[in-house]
CSV table of C-alpha atoms in Angstrom, one decimal:
chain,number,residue,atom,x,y,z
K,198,UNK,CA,-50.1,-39.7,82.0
K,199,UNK,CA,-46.9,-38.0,83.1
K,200,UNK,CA,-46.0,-35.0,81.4
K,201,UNK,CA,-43.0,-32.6,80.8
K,202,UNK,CA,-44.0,-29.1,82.5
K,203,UNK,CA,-42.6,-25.8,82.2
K,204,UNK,CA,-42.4,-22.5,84.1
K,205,UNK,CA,-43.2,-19.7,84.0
K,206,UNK,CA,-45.7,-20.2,80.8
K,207,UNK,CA,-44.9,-16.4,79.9
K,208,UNK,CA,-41.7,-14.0,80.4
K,209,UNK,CA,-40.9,-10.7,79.8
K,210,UNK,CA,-37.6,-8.7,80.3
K,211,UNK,CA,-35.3,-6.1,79.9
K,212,UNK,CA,-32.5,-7.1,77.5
K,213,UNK,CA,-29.2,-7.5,79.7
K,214,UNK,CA,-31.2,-8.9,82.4
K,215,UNK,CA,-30.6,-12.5,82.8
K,216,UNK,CA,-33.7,-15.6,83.3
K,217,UNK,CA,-34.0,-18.9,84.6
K,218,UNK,CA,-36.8,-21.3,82.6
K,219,UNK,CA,-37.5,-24.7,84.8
K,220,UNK,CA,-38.8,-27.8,83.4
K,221,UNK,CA,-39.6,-31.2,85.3
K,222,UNK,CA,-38.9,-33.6,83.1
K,223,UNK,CA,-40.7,-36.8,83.5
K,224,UNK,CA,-39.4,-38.5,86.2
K,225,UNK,CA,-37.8,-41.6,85.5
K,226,UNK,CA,-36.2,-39.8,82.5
K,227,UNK,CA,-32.6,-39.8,82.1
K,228,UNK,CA,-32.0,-37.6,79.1
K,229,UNK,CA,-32.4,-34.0,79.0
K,230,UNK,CA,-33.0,-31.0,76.3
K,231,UNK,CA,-33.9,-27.6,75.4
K,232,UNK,CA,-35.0,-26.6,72.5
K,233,UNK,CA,-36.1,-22.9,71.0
K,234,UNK,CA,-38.7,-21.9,68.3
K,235,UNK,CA,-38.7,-18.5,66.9
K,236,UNK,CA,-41.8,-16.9,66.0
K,237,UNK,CA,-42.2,-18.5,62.2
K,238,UNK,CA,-39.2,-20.2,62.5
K,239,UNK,CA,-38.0,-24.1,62.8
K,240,UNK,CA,-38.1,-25.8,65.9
K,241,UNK,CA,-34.0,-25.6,67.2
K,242,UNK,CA,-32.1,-27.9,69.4
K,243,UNK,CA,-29.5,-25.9,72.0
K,244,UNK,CA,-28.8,-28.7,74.5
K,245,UNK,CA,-28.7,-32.4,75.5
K,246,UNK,CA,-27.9,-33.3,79.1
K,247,UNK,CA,-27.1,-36.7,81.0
K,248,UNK,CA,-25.4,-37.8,83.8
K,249,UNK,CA,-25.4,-34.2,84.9
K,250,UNK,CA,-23.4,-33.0,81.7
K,251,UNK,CA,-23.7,-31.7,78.8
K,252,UNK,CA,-23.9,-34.3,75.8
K,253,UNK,CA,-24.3,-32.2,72.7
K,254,UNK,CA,-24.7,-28.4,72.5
K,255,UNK,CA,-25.4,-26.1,69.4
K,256,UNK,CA,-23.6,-22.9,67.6
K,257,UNK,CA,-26.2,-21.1,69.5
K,258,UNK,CA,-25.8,-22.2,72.6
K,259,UNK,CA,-23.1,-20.3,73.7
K,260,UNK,CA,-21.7,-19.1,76.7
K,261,UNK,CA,-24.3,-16.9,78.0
K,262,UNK,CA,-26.4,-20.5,78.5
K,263,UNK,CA,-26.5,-22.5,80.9
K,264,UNK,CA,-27.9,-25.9,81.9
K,265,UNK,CA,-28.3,-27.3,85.7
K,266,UNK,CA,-30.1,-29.6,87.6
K,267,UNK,CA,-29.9,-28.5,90.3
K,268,UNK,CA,-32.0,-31.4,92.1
K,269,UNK,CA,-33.7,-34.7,91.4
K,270,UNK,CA,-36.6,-32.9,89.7
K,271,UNK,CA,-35.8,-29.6,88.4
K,272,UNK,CA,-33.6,-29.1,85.1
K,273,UNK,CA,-33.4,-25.2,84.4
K,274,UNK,CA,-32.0,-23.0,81.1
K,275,UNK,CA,-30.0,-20.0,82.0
K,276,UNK,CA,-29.5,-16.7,79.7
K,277,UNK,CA,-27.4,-14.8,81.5
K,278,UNK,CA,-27.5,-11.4,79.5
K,279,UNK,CA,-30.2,-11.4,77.3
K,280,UNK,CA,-30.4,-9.8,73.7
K,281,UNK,CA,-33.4,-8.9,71.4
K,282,UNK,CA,-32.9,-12.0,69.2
K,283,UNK,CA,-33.2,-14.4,72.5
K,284,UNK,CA,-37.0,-13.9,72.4
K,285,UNK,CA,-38.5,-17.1,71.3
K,286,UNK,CA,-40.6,-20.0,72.6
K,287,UNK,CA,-38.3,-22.0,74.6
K,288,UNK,CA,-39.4,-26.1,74.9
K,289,UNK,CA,-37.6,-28.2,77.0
K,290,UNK,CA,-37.7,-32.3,76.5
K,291,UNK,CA,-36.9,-35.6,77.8
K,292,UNK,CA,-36.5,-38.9,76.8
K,293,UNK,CA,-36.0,-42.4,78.8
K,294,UNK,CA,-33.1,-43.1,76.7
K,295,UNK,CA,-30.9,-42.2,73.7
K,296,UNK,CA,-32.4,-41.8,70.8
K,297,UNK,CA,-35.5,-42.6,71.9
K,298,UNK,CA,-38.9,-40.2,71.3
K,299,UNK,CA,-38.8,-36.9,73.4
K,300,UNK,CA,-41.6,-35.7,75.3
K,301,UNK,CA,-42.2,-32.0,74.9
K,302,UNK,CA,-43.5,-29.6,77.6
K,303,UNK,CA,-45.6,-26.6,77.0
K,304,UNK,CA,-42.8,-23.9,75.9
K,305,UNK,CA,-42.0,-20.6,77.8
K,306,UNK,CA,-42.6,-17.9,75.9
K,307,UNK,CA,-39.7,-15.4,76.8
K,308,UNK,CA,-39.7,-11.5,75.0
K,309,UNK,CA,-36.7,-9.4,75.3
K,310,UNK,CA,-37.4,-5.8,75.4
A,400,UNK,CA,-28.3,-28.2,53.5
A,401,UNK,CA,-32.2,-28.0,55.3
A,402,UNK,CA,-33.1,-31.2,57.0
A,403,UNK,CA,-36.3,-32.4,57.7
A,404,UNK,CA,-37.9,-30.5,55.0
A,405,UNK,CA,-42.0,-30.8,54.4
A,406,UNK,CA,-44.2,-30.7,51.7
A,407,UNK,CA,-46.6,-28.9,51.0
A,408,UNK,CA,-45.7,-25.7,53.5
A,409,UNK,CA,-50.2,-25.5,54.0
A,410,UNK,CA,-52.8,-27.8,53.4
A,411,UNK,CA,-56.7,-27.3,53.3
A,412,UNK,CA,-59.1,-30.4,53.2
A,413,UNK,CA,-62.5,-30.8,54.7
A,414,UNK,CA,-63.4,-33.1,57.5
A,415,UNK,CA,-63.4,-36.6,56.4
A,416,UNK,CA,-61.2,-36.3,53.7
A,417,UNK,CA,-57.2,-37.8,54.1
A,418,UNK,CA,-54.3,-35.4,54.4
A,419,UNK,CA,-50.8,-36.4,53.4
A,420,UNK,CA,-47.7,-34.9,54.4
A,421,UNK,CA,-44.2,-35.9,53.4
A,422,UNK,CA,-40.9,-35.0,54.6
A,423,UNK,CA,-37.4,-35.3,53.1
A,424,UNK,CA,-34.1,-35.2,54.6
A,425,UNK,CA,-31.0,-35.5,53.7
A,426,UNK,CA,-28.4,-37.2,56.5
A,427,UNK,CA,-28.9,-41.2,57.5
A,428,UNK,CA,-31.0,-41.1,60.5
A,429,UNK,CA,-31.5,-43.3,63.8
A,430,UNK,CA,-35.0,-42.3,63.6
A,431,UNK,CA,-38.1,-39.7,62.8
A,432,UNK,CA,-40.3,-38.6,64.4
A,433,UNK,CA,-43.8,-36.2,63.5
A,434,UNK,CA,-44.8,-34.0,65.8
A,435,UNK,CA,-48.1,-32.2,66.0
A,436,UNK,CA,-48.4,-28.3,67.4
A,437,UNK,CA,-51.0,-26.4,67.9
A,438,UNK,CA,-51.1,-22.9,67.5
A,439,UNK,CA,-48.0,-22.0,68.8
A,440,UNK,CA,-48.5,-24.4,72.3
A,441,UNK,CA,-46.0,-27.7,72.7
A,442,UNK,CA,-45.1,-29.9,70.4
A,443,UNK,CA,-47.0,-33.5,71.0
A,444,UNK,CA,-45.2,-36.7,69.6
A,445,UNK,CA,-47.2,-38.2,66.8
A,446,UNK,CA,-45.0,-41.2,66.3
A,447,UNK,CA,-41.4,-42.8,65.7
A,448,UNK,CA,-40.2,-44.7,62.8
A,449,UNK,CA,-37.0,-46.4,63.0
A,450,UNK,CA,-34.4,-46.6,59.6
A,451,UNK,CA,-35.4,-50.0,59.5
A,452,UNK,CA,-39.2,-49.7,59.7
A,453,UNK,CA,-41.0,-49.1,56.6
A,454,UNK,CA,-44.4,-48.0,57.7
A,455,UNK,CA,-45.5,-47.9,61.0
A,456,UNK,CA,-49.6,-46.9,62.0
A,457,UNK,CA,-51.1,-45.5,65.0
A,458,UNK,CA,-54.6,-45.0,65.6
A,459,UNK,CA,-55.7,-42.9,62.2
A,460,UNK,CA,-52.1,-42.0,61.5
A,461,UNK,CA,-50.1,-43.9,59.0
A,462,UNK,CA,-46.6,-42.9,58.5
A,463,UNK,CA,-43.8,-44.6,56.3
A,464,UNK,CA,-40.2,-44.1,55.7
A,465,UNK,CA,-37.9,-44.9,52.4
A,466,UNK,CA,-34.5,-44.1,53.4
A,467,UNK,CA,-33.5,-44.9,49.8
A,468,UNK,CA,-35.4,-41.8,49.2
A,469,UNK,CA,-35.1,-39.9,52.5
A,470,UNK,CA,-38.6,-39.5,52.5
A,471,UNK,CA,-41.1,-39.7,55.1
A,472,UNK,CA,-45.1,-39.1,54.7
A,473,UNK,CA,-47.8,-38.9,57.8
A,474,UNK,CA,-51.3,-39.6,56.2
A,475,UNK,CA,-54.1,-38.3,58.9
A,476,UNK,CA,-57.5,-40.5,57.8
A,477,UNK,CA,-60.8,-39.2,58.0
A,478,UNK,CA,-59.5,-36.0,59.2
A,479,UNK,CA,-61.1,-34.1,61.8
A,480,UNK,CA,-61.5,-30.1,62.6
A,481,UNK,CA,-59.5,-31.1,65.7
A,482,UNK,CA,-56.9,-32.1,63.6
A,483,UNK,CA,-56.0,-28.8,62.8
A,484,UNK,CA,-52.4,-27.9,63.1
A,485,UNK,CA,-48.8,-27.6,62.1
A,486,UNK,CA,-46.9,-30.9,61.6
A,487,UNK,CA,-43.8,-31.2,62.0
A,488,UNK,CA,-41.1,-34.0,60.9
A,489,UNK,CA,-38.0,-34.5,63.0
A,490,UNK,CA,-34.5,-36.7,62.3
A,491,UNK,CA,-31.9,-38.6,64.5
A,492,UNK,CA,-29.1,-38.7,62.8
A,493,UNK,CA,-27.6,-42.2,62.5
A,494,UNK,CA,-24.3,-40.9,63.7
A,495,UNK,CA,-25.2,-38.3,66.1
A,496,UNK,CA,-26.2,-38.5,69.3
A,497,UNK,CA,-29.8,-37.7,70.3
A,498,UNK,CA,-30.5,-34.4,68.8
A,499,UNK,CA,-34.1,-33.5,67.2
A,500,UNK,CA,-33.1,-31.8,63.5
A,501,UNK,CA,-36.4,-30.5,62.8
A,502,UNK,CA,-37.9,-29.2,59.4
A,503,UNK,CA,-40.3,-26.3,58.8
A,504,UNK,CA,-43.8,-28.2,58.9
A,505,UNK,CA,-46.9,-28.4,57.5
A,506,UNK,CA,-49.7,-26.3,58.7
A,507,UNK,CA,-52.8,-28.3,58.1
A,508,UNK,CA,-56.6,-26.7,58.5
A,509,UNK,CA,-59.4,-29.0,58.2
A,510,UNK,CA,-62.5,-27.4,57.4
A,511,UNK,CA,-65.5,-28.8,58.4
């Protein structure tokens, strides 16, 4: 069964210091998403992304994100100076069309030290 | 406001026994959707219920929807230790676009 997959599984930095998570989303998926879960916290939406833009973006995704896809396969999240309160489980998601369910991959647990 | 909001917050059965969940919201929605997590891994889809759907079933889940209410419950039959987890409710908002509002869940144990 295809599957949403993330890397790296596990993330550690220095805060200031910018990261790149990669997801392949399944692959005859059109819509694209990142999500973030803080440790205790609700599940919360940052970005949807189609047709190589971005559809809908949150208060929190501000402008140190970034989304890209930069090929057929890869679609990556971009903190470009990171802060104590960016450490999280980050899930990215995809779906075959709007409003339709969203497959989940396996998270990327970033810390910010 | 708090969409997506479950009840109860934990929930302790033994195996065999049914666990109910509900979930209320508070916007019109597209759709919901339960999730299942365990232990702090990836969420797996459960199951979607559209606004016009009033109860939908899937293997031993049974969820319904009364958007008169904006309520949602996920009932888990016969309940297994496997089952064991936090579930979680998310909305699509009838007027939004695609976006997963997402409430605080239900951690269930199942005891057996």
């Amino acid at each position: 069964e295809p599957e949403v997959t993330q890397t790296p599984s596990h993330q550690v930095t220095q805060m200031g210091q910018e990261v790149i998570l990669r997801c392949v989303p399944i692959s005859n998926h059109l819509y694209f998403y990142w999500y973030r879960q803080i440790l205790g916290q609700k599940v919360e939406f940052l970005v949807s992304f189609y047709n190589n833009e971005i559809s809908e973006k949150s208060e929190i995704f501000d402008d140190q994100f970034s989304v890209e896809r930069p090929d057929g396969s890869n679609f990556t999240l971009k903190i470009r100076s990171t802060k104590l309160e960016d450490s999280a489980m980050y899930f990215c998601a995809s779906s075959e069309a709007l409003r339709e369910t969203q497959y989940f991959g396996p998270g990327t647990r970033l810390l910010v030290l | 406001s708090q969409q997506g909001e479950e009840d109860p917050q934990a929930l302790s059965i033994q195996e065999g026994e049914n666990a109910t969940m509900n979930c209320s919201y508070k916007t019109s929605i597209n759709n919901l959707q339960w999730y299942r997590q365990n232990s702090g891994r990836g969420l797996v889809h459960l199951i979607l219920i559209r606004s016009n759907e009033r109860e939908k079933h899937s293997g031993r889940l049974r969820v319904t929807l009364d958007t008169s209410k904006k309520s949602s419950s996920l009932l888990i039959t016969a309940s297994r230790a496997a089952d064991t987890a936090s579930y979680f409710c998310a909305t699509v908002d009838r007027a939004g676009y695609s976006t997963l509002t997402f409430g605080k869940g239900t951690m269930l144990l199942v005891s057996p």
